[in-house]
Amino acid sequence: MLNWFRALLPREDKFFDLFERHSRILVAGAEALQKL
C-alpha cells in the first residue's frame, strides 16, 4: 500500500538535511518580511 509513497521519496539521506536547512532559511526570510 505504501509502495507508491516510498517510490516518491528520494533515496539520498542528504536530501532531508538540505530540505531542513532550506526550510529554516525560508522561515527566517518570511519572518524578516513580516517585520517590514
C-alpha atoms as an extended CHARMM CRD file, in Angstrom:
* protein
*
        36  EXT
         1         1  MET       CA              0.0000000000        0.0000000000        0.0000000000  PROA      1               0.0000000000
         2         2  LEU       CA              2.8460000000        2.3990000000        0.7520000000  PROA      2               0.0000000000
         3         3  ASN       CA              4.9350000000        1.3360000000       -2.2370000000  PROA      3               0.0000000000
         4         4  TRP       CA              3.8250000000        4.3290000000       -4.3050000000  PROA      4               0.0000000000
         5         5  PHE       CA              4.6910000000        6.6960000000       -1.4510000000  PROA      5               0.0000000000
         6         6  ARG       CA              8.0740000000        5.0760000000       -0.9370000000  PROA      6               0.0000000000
         7         7  ALA       CA              8.7670000000        5.4580000000       -4.6680000000  PROA      7               0.0000000000
         8         8  LEU       CA              8.2250000000        9.2230000000       -4.3860000000  PROA      8               0.0000000000
         9         9  LEU       CA             10.7280000000        9.6610000000       -1.5720000000  PROA      9               0.0000000000
        10        10  PRO       CA             14.3180000000       10.4390000000       -2.5000000000  PROA      10              0.0000000000
        11        11  ARG       CA             16.8350000000        7.7050000000       -1.8070000000  PROA      11              0.0000000000
        12        12  GLU       CA             19.5690000000       10.0050000000       -0.5110000000  PROA      12              0.0000000000
        13        13  ASP       CA             19.6870000000       10.7900000000        3.2110000000  PROA      13              0.0000000000
        14        14  LYS       CA             21.4210000000       14.0560000000        2.3870000000  PROA      14              0.0000000000
        15        15  PHE       CA             18.1990000000       15.3050000000        0.7680000000  PROA      15              0.0000000000
        16        16  PHE       CA             16.4600000000       15.6210000000        4.1240000000  PROA      16              0.0000000000
        17        17  ASP       CA             19.3400000000       17.5840000000        5.6580000000  PROA      17              0.0000000000
        18        18  LEU       CA             19.2720000000       20.0080000000        2.7410000000  PROA      18              0.0000000000
        19        19  PHE       CA             15.4660000000       20.2330000000        2.8870000000  PROA      19              0.0000000000
        20        20  GLU       CA             15.5770000000       21.0700000000        6.5960000000  PROA      20              0.0000000000
        21        21  ARG       CA             18.2280000000       23.7400000000        6.0330000000  PROA      21              0.0000000000
        22        22  HSD       CA             16.2440000000       25.2370000000        3.1700000000  PROA      22              0.0000000000
        23        23  SER       CA             13.1090000000       25.2840000000        5.3390000000  PROA      23              0.0000000000
        24        24  ARG       CA             14.9070000000       27.2060000000        8.0760000000  PROA      24              0.0000000000
        25        25  ILE       CA             16.1360000000       29.7680000000        5.5540000000  PROA      25              0.0000000000
        26        26  LEU       CA             12.6150000000       30.1960000000        4.1500000000  PROA      26              0.0000000000
        27        27  VAL       CA             11.1260000000       30.6570000000        7.6240000000  PROA      27              0.0000000000
        28        28  ALA       CA             13.7820000000       33.2270000000        8.5190000000  PROA      28              0.0000000000
        29        29  GLY       CA             13.0550000000       35.1040000000        5.2860000000  PROA      29              0.0000000000
        30        30  ALA       CA              9.3040000000       35.0410000000        5.9120000000  PROA      30              0.0000000000
        31        31  GLU       CA              9.7760000000       36.3440000000        9.4490000000  PROA      31              0.0000000000
        32        32  ALA       CA             12.0340000000       39.1360000000        8.1860000000  PROA      32              0.0000000000
        33        33  LEU       CA              9.4290000000       40.1400000000        5.5860000000  PROA      33              0.0000000000
        34        34  GLN       CA              6.7040000000       40.0940000000        8.2070000000  PROA      34              0.0000000000
        35        35  LYS       CA              8.6720000000       42.5760000000       10.3450000000  PROA      35              0.0000000000
        36        36  LEU       CA              8.8210000000       45.0940000000        7.4840000000  PROA      36              0.0000000000
